[in-house]
PDB file of C-alpha atoms in Angstrom:
ATOM      1  CA  MET A   1      21.709  -1.166   5.782  1.00 74.00           C
ATOM      2  CA  ASP A   2      20.622   2.374   4.966  1.00 86.00           C
ATOM      3  CA  GLU A   3      16.832   2.264   5.028  1.00 92.00           C
ATOM      4  CA  TRP A   4      14.621   3.268   7.909  1.00 96.00           C
ATOM      5  CA  TRP A   5      11.969   0.721   8.822  1.00 95.00           C
ATOM      6  CA  LEU A   6       8.365   1.645   9.339  1.00 95.00           C
ATOM      7  CA  VAL A   7       6.196  -0.697  11.366  1.00 92.00           C
ATOM      8  CA  PHE A   8       2.484  -0.151  11.907  1.00 95.00           C
ATOM      9  CA  VAL A   9       0.781  -1.468  15.025  1.00 92.00           C
ATOM     10  CA  PRO A  10      -1.682  -4.102  13.770  1.00 90.00           C
ATOM     11  CA  ASP A  11      -5.365  -4.276  14.584  1.00 91.00           C
ATOM     12  CA  PRO A  12      -6.080  -6.781  17.393  1.00 84.00           C
ATOM     13  CA  GLU A  13      -7.639  -9.345  15.060  1.00 86.00           C
ATOM     14  CA  ARG A  14      -4.466  -9.363  12.931  1.00 87.00           C
ATOM     15  CA  TRP A  15      -2.005 -10.269  15.696  1.00 82.00           C
ATOM     16  CA  GLY A  16      -2.429 -13.983  15.320  1.00 81.00           C
ATOM     17  CA  PRO A  17      -0.844 -16.332  17.852  1.00 83.00           C
ATOM     18  CA  LEU A  18       2.161 -14.923  19.651  1.00 80.00           C
ATOM     19  CA  PRO A  19       4.923 -17.185  20.973  1.00 83.00           C
ATOM     20  CA  LYS A  20       4.769 -17.940  24.696  1.00 82.00           C
ATOM     21  CA  GLU A  21       8.400 -16.895  25.075  1.00 83.00           C
ATOM     22  CA  GLY A  22       7.486 -13.436  23.766  1.00 77.00           C
ATOM     23  CA  VAL A  23       8.641 -11.265  20.901  1.00 75.00           C
ATOM     24  CA  LEU A  24      11.998  -9.488  21.049  1.00 70.00           C
ATOM     25  CA  GLY A  25      12.186 -10.173  24.776  1.00 77.00           C
ATOM     26  CA  VAL A  26       8.685  -8.868  25.497  1.00 81.00           C
ATOM     27  CA  ARG A  27       6.284 -11.476  26.869  1.00 83.00           C
ATOM     28  CA  ASP A  28       3.052  -9.576  26.191  1.00 83.00           C
ATOM     29  CA  LEU A  29       3.720  -7.333  23.200  1.00 82.00           C
ATOM     30  CA  PRO A  30       0.138  -6.011  22.851  1.00 84.00           C
ATOM     31  CA  ALA A  31       0.139  -4.960  26.520  1.00 85.00           C
ATOM     32  CA  ALA A  32       3.580  -3.365  26.161  1.00 87.00           C
ATOM     33  CA  LEU A  33       2.427  -1.318  23.158  1.00 88.00           C
ATOM     34  CA  ASP A  34      -0.686  -0.301  25.053  1.00 89.00           C
ATOM     35  CA  ALA A  35       1.443   0.798  28.011  1.00 92.00           C
ATOM     36  CA  VAL A  36       3.449   3.072  25.699  1.00 91.00           C
ATOM     37  CA  GLY A  37       0.217   4.484  24.299  1.00 92.00           C
ATOM     38  CA  LEU A  38       0.452   3.017  20.816  1.00 93.00           C
ATOM     39  CA  ARG A  39      -2.821   2.152  19.101  1.00 92.00           C
ATOM     40  CA  PRO A  40      -3.613   0.062  16.025  1.00 92.00           C
ATOM     41  CA  GLY A  41      -2.471   1.835  12.892  1.00 93.00           C
ATOM     42  CA  ASP A  42       0.176   3.913  14.674  1.00 95.00           C
ATOM     43  CA  PRO A  43       3.557   4.022  12.938  1.00 96.00           C
ATOM     44  CA  VAL A  44       6.831   3.191  14.685  1.00 95.00           C
ATOM     45  CA  PHE A  45      10.007   4.492  13.028  1.00 96.00           C
ATOM     46  CA  VAL A  46      13.042   2.208  13.358  1.00 94.00           C
ATOM     47  CA  ARG A  47      16.475   3.483  12.367  1.00 95.00           C
ATOM     48  CA  PRO A  48      18.692   1.447  10.033  1.00 95.00           C
ATOM     49  CA  ASP A  49      20.695   0.353  13.097  1.00 93.00           C
ATOM     50  CA  PHE A  50      17.461  -1.247  14.432  1.00 91.00           C
ATOM     51  CA  VAL A  51      16.781   1.315  17.179  1.00 92.00           C
ATOM     52  CA  VAL A  52      13.288   2.726  17.655  1.00 92.00           C
ATOM     53  CA  ASP A  53      13.607   6.503  17.386  1.00 95.00           C
ATOM     54  CA  ALA A  54      12.249   7.850  20.683  1.00 94.00           C
ATOM     55  CA  GLU A  55      11.731  11.394  19.396  1.00 96.00           C
ATOM     56  CA  LEU A  56       9.714  10.200  16.418  1.00 96.00           C
ATOM     57  CA  LEU A  57       7.753   7.935  18.747  1.00 95.00           C
ATOM     58  CA  GLN A  58       6.794  11.028  20.752  1.00 96.00           C
ATOM     59  CA  PHE A  59       5.742  12.701  17.495  1.00 96.00           C
ATOM     60  CA  THR A  60       3.581   9.661  16.679  1.00 95.00           C
ATOM     61  CA  LEU A  61       1.943   9.958  20.107  1.00 96.00           C
ATOM     62  CA  SER A  62       1.452  13.740  19.867  1.00 96.00           C
ATOM     63  CA  PRO A  63      -2.086  15.131  19.666  1.00 95.00           C
ATOM     64  CA  ASP A  64      -1.350  16.878  16.361  1.00 94.00           C
ATOM     65  CA  PHE A  65      -0.426  13.603  14.676  1.00 95.00           C
ATOM     66  CA  ARG A  66      -2.902  11.464  16.618  1.00 92.00           C
ATOM     67  CA  ASN A  67      -5.884  13.571  15.534  1.00 93.00           C
ATOM     68  CA  LEU A  68      -5.263  12.872  11.845  1.00 94.00           C
ATOM     69  CA  GLU A  69      -7.283  10.176  10.092  1.00 94.00           C
ATOM     70  CA  ARG A  70      -5.624   6.763  10.129  1.00 94.00           C
ATOM     71  CA  GLU A  71      -4.887   6.781   6.384  1.00 94.00           C
ATOM     72  CA  SER A  72      -3.441  10.303   6.597  1.00 93.00           C
ATOM     73  CA  ARG A  73      -1.136   9.181   9.437  1.00 94.00           C
ATOM     74  CA  ARG A  74      -0.070   6.221   7.301  1.00 94.00           C
ATOM     75  CA  ASN A  75       0.626   8.381   4.251  1.00 91.00           C
ATOM     76  CA  TYR A  76       2.576  10.965   6.249  1.00 92.00           C
ATOM     77  CA  ALA A  77       4.619   8.222   7.933  1.00 95.00           C
ATOM     78  CA  ILE A  78       5.554   6.688   4.575  1.00 92.00           C
ATOM     79  CA  ASP A  79       6.680  10.080   3.260  1.00 89.00           C
ATOM     80  CA  ILE A  80       8.628  10.789   6.462  1.00 93.00           C
ATOM     81  CA  ARG A  81      10.362   7.402   6.174  1.00 94.00           C
ATOM     82  CA  LEU A  82      11.576   8.289   2.674  1.00 90.00           C
ATOM     83  CA  LEU A  83      13.053  11.565   3.946  1.00 92.00           C
ATOM     84  CA  LEU A  84      14.671   9.844   6.939  1.00 96.00           C
ATOM     85  CA  SER A  85      16.331   7.239   4.691  1.00 94.00           C
ATOM     86  CA  TRP A  86      17.532   9.908   2.262  1.00 92.00           C
ATOM     87  CA  LEU A  87      19.111  11.895   5.100  1.00 96.00           C
ATOM     88  CA  TRP A  88      20.630   8.760   6.689  1.00 96.00           C
ATOM     89  CA  ARG A  89      22.369   7.793   3.444  1.00 93.00           C
ATOM     90  CA  ARG A  90      23.967  11.240   3.415  1.00 93.00           C
ATOM     91  CA  GLY A  91      25.106  10.975   7.032  1.00 96.00           C
ATOM     92  CA  VAL A  92      22.705  13.680   8.228  1.00 96.00           C
ATOM     93  CA  PRO A  93      20.805  12.965  11.458  1.00 96.00           C
ATOM     94  CA  TRP A  94      17.219  14.056  10.886  1.00 96.00           C
ATOM     95  CA  GLN A  95      17.407  16.443  13.868  1.00 96.00           C
ATOM     96  CA  ALA A  96      20.337  18.223  12.186  1.00 97.00           C
ATOM     97  CA  ALA A  97      18.735  18.611   8.749  1.00 97.00           C
ATOM     98  CA  THR A  98      18.961  22.144   7.398  1.00 97.00           C
ATOM     99  CA  ILE A  99      16.800  24.107   4.990  1.00 95.00           C
ATOM    100  CA  ALA A 100      19.436  23.315   2.338  1.00 96.00           C
ATOM    101  CA  ASP A 101      19.045  19.577   3.046  1.00 95.00           C
ATOM    102  CA  LEU A 102      15.272  19.819   2.697  1.00 92.00           C
ATOM    103  CA  ARG A 103      15.558  21.779  -0.555  1.00 89.00           C
ATOM    104  CA  ALA A 104      18.003  19.168  -1.910  1.00 90.00           C
ATOM    105  CA  TYR A 105      15.564  16.423  -0.913  1.00 87.00           C
ATOM    106  CA  LYS A 106      12.721  18.207  -2.699  1.00 84.00           C
ATOM    107  CA  GLU A 107      14.857  18.539  -5.830  1.00 82.00           C
ATOM    108  CA  PHE A 108      15.681  14.825  -5.655  1.00 79.00           C
ATOM    109  CA  ARG A 109      12.044  13.765  -5.124  1.00 78.00           C
ATOM    110  CA  VAL A 110      10.532  16.034  -7.764  1.00 77.00           C
ATOM    111  CA  ASP A 111      13.133  16.784 -10.452  1.00 70.00           C
ATOM    112  CA  SER A 112      16.248  14.586 -10.289  1.00 68.00           C
ATOM    113  CA  PRO A 113      16.751  12.063 -13.094  1.00 64.00           C
ATOM    114  CA  LEU A 114      18.691  10.033 -10.479  1.00 62.00           C
ATOM    115  CA  ASN A 115      15.387   9.303  -8.739  1.00 62.00           C
ATOM    116  CA  PRO A 116      13.528   6.544 -10.605  1.00 55.00           C
ATOM    117  CA  GLN A 117      10.352   7.274  -8.604  1.00 65.00           C
ATOM    118  CA  ARG A 118       9.991  11.041  -8.959  1.00 56.00           C
ATOM    119  CA  ILE A 119       6.771  12.601  -7.789  1.00 63.00           C
ATOM    120  CA  GLY A 120       4.763  15.386  -9.351  1.00 58.00           C
ATOM    121  CA  GLY A 121       4.286  18.852  -7.954  1.00 55.00           C
ATOM    122  CA  THR A 122       0.739  18.034  -6.889  1.00 53.00           C
ATOM    123  CA  LYS A 123       2.060  15.449  -4.415  1.00 57.00           C
ATOM    124  CA  TRP A 124       4.604  17.872  -3.002  1.00 56.00           C
ATOM    125  CA  ASN A 125       3.435  20.603  -0.653  1.00 57.00           C
ATOM    126  CA  GLU A 126       4.439  23.729  -2.547  1.00 46.00           C
ATOM    127  CA  VAL A 127       5.251  25.672   0.615  1.00 42.00           C
ATOM    128  CA  GLU A 128       8.996  26.234   0.570  1.00 46.00           C
ATOM    129  CA  PRO A 129      10.884  25.120   3.674  1.00 45.00           C
TER     130      PRO A 129
END
């Protein structure tokens, strides 16, 4: 498995019935998420080895990210997930990514014929890393 997972906290009306025995060992998952500070629409980044990334969770909870509109947070999280997966497949922990890694990722996303889902320059922030 080499893809990061991205899970969004659902709105309360979308939870549906939860099993009495709990979910993943947590008896009251909505209360547990609330205790962490997660709100509906917040992203949770899960590494390919099924571990929630604590540093990215802190980023999700940060005022800078929190103050963005919900759809902006969602869009940023999706883009971040793509970068995380790309780095993971190359054996680069995201915390160790260099400017060269980020430039290579930009080249892959925008120009590489090896990428079947290239994006245009208007999607990419033109500020060089």
